Backbone as numpy.savetxt, mean C-alpha at the origin, in Angstrom:
# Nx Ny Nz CAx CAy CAz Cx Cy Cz
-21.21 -13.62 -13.79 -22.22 -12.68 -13.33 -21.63 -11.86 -12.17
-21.80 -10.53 -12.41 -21.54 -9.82 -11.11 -22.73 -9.10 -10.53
-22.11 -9.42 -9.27 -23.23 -8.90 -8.36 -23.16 -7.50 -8.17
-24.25 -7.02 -7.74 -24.15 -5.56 -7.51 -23.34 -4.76 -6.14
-22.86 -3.62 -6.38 -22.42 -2.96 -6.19 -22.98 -2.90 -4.78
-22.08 -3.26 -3.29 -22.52 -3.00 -2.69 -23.04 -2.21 -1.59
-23.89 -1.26 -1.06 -23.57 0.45 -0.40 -23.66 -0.02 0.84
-23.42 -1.25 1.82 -23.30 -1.28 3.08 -22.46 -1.19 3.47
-22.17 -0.13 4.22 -20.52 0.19 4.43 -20.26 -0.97 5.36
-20.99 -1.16 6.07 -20.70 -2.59 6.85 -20.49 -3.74 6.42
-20.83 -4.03 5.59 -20.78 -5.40 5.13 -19.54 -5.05 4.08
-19.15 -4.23 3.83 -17.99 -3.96 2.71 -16.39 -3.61 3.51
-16.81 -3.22 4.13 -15.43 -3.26 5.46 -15.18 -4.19 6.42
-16.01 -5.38 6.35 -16.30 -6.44 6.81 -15.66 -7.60 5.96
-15.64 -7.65 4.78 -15.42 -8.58 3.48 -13.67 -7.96 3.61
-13.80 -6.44 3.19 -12.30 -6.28 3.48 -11.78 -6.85 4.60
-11.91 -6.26 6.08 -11.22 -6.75 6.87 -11.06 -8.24 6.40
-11.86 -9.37 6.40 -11.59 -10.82 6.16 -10.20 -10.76 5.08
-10.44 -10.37 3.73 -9.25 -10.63 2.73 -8.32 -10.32 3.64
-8.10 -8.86 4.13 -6.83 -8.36 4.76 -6.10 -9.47 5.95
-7.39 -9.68 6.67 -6.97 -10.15 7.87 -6.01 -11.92 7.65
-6.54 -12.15 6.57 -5.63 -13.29 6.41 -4.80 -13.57 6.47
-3.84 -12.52 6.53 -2.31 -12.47 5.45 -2.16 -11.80 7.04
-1.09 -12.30 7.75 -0.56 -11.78 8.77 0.76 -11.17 8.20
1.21 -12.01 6.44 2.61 -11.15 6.16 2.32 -11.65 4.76
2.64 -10.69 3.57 2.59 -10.87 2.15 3.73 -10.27 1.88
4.55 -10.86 0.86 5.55 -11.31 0.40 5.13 -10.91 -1.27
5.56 -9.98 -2.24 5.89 -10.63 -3.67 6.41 -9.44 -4.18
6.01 -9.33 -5.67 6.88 -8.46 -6.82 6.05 -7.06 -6.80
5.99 -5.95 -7.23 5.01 -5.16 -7.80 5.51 -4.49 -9.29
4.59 -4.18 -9.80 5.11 -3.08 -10.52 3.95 -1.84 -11.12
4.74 -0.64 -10.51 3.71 0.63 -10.37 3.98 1.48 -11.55
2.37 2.31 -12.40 2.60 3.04 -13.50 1.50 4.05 -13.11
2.38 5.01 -13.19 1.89 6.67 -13.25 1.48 7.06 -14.36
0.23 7.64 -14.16 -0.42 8.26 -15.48 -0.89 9.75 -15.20
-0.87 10.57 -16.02 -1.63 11.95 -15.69 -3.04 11.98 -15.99
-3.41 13.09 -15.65 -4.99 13.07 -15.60 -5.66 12.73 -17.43
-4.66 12.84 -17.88 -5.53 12.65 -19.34 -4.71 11.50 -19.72
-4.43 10.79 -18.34 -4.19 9.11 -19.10 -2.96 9.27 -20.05
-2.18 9.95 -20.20 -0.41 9.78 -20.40 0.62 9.22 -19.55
1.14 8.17 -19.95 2.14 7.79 -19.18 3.20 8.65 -18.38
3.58 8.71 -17.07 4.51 9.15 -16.74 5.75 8.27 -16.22
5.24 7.69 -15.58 6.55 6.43 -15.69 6.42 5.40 -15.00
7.11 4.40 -15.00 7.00 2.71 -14.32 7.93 2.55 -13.59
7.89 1.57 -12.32 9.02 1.26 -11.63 8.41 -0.18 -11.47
9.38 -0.93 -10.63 8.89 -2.36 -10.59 10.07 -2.35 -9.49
9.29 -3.22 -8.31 10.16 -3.73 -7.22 9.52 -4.79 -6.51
10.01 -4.82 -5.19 9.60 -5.83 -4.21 9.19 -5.40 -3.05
8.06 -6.32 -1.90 7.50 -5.88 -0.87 7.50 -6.43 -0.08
7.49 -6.43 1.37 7.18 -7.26 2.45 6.37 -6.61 3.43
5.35 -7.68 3.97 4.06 -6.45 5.04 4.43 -7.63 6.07
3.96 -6.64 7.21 3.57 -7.89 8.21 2.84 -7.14 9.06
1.55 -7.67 9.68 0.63 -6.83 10.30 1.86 -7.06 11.74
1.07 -5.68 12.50 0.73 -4.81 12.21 1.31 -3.59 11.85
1.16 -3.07 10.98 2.27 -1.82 10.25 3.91 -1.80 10.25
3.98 -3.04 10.05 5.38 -3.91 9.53 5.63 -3.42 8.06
6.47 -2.84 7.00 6.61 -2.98 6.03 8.02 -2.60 5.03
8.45 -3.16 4.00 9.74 -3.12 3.55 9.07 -2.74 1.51
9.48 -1.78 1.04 8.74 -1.28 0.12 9.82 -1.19 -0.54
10.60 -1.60 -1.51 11.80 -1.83 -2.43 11.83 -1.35 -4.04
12.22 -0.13 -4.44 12.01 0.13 -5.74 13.00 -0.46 -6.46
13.52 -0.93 -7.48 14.24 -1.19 -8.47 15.03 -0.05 -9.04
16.22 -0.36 -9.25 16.83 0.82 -10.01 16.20 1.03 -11.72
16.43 2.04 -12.09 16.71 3.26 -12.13 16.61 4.15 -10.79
15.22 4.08 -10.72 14.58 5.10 -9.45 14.79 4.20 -7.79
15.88 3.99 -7.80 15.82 2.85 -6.68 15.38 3.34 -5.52
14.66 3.07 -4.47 14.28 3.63 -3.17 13.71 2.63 -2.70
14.10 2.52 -0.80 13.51 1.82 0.00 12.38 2.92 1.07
11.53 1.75 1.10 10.58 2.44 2.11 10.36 1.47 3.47
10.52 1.65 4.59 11.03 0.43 5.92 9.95 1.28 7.02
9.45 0.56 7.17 8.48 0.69 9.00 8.80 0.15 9.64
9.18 -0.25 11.10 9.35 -0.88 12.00 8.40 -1.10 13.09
7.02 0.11 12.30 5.98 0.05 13.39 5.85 1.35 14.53
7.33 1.63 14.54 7.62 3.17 14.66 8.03 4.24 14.34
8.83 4.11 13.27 9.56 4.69 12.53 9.40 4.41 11.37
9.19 5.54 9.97 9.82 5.10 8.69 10.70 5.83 8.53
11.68 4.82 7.52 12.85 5.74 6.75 12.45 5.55 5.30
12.63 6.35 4.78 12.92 6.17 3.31 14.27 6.63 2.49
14.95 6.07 1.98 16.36 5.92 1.62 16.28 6.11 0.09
17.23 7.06 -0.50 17.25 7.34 -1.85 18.67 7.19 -2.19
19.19 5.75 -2.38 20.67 6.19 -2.55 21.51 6.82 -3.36
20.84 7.16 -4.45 21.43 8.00 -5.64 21.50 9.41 -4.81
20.90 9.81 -3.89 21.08 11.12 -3.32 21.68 10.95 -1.73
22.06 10.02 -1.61 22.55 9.18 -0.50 22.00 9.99 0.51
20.95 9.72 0.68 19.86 10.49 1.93 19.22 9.70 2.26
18.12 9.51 3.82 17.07 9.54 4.16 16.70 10.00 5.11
15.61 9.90 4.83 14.39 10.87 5.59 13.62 9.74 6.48
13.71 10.35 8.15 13.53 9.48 9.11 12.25 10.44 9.46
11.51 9.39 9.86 9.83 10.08 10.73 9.34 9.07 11.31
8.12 9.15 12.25 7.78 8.94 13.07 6.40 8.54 12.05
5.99 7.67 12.87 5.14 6.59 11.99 3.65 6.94 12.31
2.98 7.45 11.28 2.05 7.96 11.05 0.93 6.72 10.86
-0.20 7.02 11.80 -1.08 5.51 11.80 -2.07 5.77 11.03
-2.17 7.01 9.99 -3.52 7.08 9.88 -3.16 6.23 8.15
-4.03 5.52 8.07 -3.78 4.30 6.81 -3.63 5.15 5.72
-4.27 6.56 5.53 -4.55 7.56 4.26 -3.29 7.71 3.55
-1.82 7.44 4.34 -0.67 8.27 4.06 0.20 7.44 3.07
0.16 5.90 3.31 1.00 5.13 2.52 0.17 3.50 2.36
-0.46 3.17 1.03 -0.61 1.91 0.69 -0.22 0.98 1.48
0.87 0.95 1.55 1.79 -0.15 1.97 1.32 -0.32 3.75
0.63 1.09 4.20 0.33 0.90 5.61 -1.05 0.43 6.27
-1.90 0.51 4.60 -3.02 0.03 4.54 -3.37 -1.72 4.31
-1.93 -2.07 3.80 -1.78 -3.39 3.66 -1.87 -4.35 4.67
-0.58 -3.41 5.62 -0.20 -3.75 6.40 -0.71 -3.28 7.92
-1.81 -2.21 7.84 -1.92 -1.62 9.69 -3.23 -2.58 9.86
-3.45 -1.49 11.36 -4.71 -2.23 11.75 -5.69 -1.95 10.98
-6.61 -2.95 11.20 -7.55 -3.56 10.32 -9.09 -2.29 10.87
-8.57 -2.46 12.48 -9.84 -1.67 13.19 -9.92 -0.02 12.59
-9.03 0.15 12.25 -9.15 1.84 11.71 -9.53 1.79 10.90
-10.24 1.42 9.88 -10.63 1.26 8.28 -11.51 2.18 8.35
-12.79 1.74 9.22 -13.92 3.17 9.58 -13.75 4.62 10.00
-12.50 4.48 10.24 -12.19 5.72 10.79 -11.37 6.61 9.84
-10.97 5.99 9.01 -10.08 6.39 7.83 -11.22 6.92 6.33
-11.97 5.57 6.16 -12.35 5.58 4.86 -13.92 5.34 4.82
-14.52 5.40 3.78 -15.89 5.15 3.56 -15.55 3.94 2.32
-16.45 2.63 2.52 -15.98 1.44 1.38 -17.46 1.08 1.11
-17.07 1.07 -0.36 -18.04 0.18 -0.95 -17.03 -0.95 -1.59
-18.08 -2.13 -2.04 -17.53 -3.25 -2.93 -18.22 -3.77 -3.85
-17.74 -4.55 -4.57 -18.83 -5.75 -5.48 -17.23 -6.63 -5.73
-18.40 -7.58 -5.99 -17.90 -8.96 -6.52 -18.25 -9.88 -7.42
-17.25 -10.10 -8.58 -17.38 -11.01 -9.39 -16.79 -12.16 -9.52
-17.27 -13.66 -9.51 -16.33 -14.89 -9.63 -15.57 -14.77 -8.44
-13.94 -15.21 -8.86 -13.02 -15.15 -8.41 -11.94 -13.42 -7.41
-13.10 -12.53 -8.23 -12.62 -11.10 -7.91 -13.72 -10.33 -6.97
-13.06 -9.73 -6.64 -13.65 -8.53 -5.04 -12.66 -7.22 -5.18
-13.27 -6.64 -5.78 -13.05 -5.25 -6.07 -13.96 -4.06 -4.80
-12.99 -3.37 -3.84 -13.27 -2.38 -2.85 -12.63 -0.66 -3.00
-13.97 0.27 -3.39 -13.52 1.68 -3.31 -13.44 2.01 -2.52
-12.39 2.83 -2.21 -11.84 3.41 -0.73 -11.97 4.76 -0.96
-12.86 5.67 0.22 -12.90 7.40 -0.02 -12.48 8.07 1.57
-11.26 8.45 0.94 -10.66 9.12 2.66 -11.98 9.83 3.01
-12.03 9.91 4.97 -12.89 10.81 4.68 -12.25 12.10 5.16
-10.59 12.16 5.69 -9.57 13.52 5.70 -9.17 13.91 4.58
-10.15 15.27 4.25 -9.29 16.02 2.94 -7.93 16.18 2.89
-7.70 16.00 3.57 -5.88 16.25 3.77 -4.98 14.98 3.49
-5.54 14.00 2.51 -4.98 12.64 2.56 -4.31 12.86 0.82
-3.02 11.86 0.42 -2.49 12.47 -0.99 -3.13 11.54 -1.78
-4.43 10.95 -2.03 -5.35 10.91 -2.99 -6.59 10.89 -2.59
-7.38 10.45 -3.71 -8.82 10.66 -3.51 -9.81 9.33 -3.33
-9.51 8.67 -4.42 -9.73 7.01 -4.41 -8.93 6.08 -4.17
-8.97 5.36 -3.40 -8.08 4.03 -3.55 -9.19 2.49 -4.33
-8.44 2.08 -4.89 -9.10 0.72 -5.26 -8.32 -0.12 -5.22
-8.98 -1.66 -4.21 -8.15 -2.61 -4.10 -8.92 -3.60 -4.69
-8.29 -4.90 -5.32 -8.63 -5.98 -5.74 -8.08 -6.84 -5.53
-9.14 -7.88 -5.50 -8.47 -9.12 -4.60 -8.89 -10.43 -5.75
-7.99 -10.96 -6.29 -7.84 -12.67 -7.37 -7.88 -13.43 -6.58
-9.18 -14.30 -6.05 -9.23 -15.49 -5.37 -8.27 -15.95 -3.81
-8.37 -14.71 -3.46 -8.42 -14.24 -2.27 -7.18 -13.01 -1.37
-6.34 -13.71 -3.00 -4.93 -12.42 -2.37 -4.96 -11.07 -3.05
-4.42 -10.23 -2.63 -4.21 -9.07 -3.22 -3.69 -9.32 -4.37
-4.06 -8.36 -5.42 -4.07 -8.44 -7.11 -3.24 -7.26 -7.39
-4.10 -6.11 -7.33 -3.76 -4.67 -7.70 -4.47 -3.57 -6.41
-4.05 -2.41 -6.66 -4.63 -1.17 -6.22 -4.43 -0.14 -7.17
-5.22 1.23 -7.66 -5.37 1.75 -7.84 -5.40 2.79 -7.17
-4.25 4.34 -7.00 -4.92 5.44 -6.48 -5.12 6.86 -7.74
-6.13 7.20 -7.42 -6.23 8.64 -7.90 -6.07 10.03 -6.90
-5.24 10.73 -7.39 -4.81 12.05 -6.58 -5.80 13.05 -6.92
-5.39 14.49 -6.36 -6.59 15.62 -6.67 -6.84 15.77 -7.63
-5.39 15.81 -8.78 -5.01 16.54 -9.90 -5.75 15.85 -10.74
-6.17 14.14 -10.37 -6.45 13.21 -11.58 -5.22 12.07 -12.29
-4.27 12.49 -11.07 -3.49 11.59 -11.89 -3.21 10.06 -10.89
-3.16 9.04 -11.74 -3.43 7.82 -11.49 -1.98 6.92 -11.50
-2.04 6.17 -10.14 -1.01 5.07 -9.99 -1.85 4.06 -9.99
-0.88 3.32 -10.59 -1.52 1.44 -11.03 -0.32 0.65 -10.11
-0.82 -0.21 -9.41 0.36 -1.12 -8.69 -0.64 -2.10 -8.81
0.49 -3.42 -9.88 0.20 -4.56 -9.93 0.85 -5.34 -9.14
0.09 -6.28 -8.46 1.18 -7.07 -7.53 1.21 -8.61 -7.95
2.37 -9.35 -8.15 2.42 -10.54 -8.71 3.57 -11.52 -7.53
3.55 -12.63 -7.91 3.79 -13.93 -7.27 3.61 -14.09 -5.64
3.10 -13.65 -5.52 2.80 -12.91 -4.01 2.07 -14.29 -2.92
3.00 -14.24 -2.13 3.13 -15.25 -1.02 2.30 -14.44 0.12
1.38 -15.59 1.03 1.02 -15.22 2.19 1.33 -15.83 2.87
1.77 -15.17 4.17 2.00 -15.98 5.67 3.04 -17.03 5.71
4.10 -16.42 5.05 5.39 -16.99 5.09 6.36 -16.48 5.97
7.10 -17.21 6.95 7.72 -16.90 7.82 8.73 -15.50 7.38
9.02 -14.01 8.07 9.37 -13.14 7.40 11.04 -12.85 8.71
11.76 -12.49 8.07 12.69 -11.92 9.66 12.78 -10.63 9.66
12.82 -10.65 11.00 11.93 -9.23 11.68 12.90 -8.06 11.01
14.72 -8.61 10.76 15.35 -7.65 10.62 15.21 -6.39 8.87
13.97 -7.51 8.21 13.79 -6.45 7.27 12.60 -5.11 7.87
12.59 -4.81 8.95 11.78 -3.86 8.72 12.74 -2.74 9.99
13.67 -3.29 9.81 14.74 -2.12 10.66 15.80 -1.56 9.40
15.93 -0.35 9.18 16.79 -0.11 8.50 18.10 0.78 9.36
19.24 -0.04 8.16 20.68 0.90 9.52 21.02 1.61 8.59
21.45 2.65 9.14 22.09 3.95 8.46 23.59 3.81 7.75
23.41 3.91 6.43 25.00 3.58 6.00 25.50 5.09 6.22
26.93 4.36 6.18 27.70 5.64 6.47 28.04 6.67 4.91
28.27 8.01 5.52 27.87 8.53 4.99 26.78 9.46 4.07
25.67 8.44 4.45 24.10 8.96 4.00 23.87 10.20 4.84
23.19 10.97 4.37 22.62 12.53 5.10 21.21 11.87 5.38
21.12 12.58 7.17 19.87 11.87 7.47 19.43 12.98 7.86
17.65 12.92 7.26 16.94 14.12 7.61 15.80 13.57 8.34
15.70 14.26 9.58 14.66 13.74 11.03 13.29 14.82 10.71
11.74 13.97 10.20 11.10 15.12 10.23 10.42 14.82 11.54
């Protein structure tokens, strides 16, 4: 039986914060599939993740499309080594900009970011997320939570087109070292400072 759908934004950003707040660091596999607005595949990647509150995170694509994504809390880089580049910036707190910072930031900005509803069935807790800055690169987020850890998310962009990130074997609150969320510059890479 599922319960209904619930419109208290309070009590639904409340349930979130709890799932979130558990996991001081999650650990596992993902694997993300792009679809266009009329539901055609565009393509799959599959990698690995590491969060650690607060806005700690190590975002690992798999080759073909290999790319790292690294926070330190002040800095991200993102590294493309097939184009032996990355792109260094300054760490943007507002949760709208990167999943991985929503995983991983503070918990207290949620209201300030998003409008949430939820419901819950059994073992599952399913939460819609609606930026409320038009200026954010989608429109919906949906997170789900399997008996208490993160499962999947869902975003939809302007256009309609849809990322699926499934997340699997996924460890909480396992001791993490700090040095994955520093990345060093190999030599040779072209580094671009935005």
């Amino acid at each position: 039986m599922t319960t209904p759908l619930y419109a208290d934004q309070a009590a639904s950003v409340k349930r979130l914060s709890e799932l979130l707040g558990k996991a001081e660091t999650l650990e596992g596999r993902f694997s993300q599939m792009t679809l266009d607005s009329a539901g055609s595949y565009m393509q799959e990647t599959n990698g690995s993740m590491v969060l650690k509150r607060p806005g700690l995170f190590y975002w690992h694509t798999d080759a073909p499309m290999e790319q790292e994504l690294i926070s330190n809390g002040k800095k991200i880089w993102l590294y493309d080594p097939d184009l032996m580049q990355v792109t260094v910036q300054a760490m943007d707190q507002r949760l709208t900009h990167t999943p991985a910072l929503l995983l991983s930031g503070d918990l207290s900005k949620i209201t300030e970011s998003f409008s949430v509803s939820h419901q819950e069935g059994g073992s599952v807790v399913d939460f819609t997320l609606k930026p409320l800055d038009p200026e954010t690169l989608f429109e919906t987020l949906r997170l789900s939570f399997r008996n208490g850890l993160i499962n999947d998310m869902q975003l939809v962009d302007g256009l309609g087109q849809r990322t699926n990130i499934l997340f699997s074997a996924v460890k909480m609150n396992q001791p993490v070292d700090a040095k994955r969320f520093e990345f060093v510059i190999p030599k040779g890479v072209d580094v671009i400072e935005e």
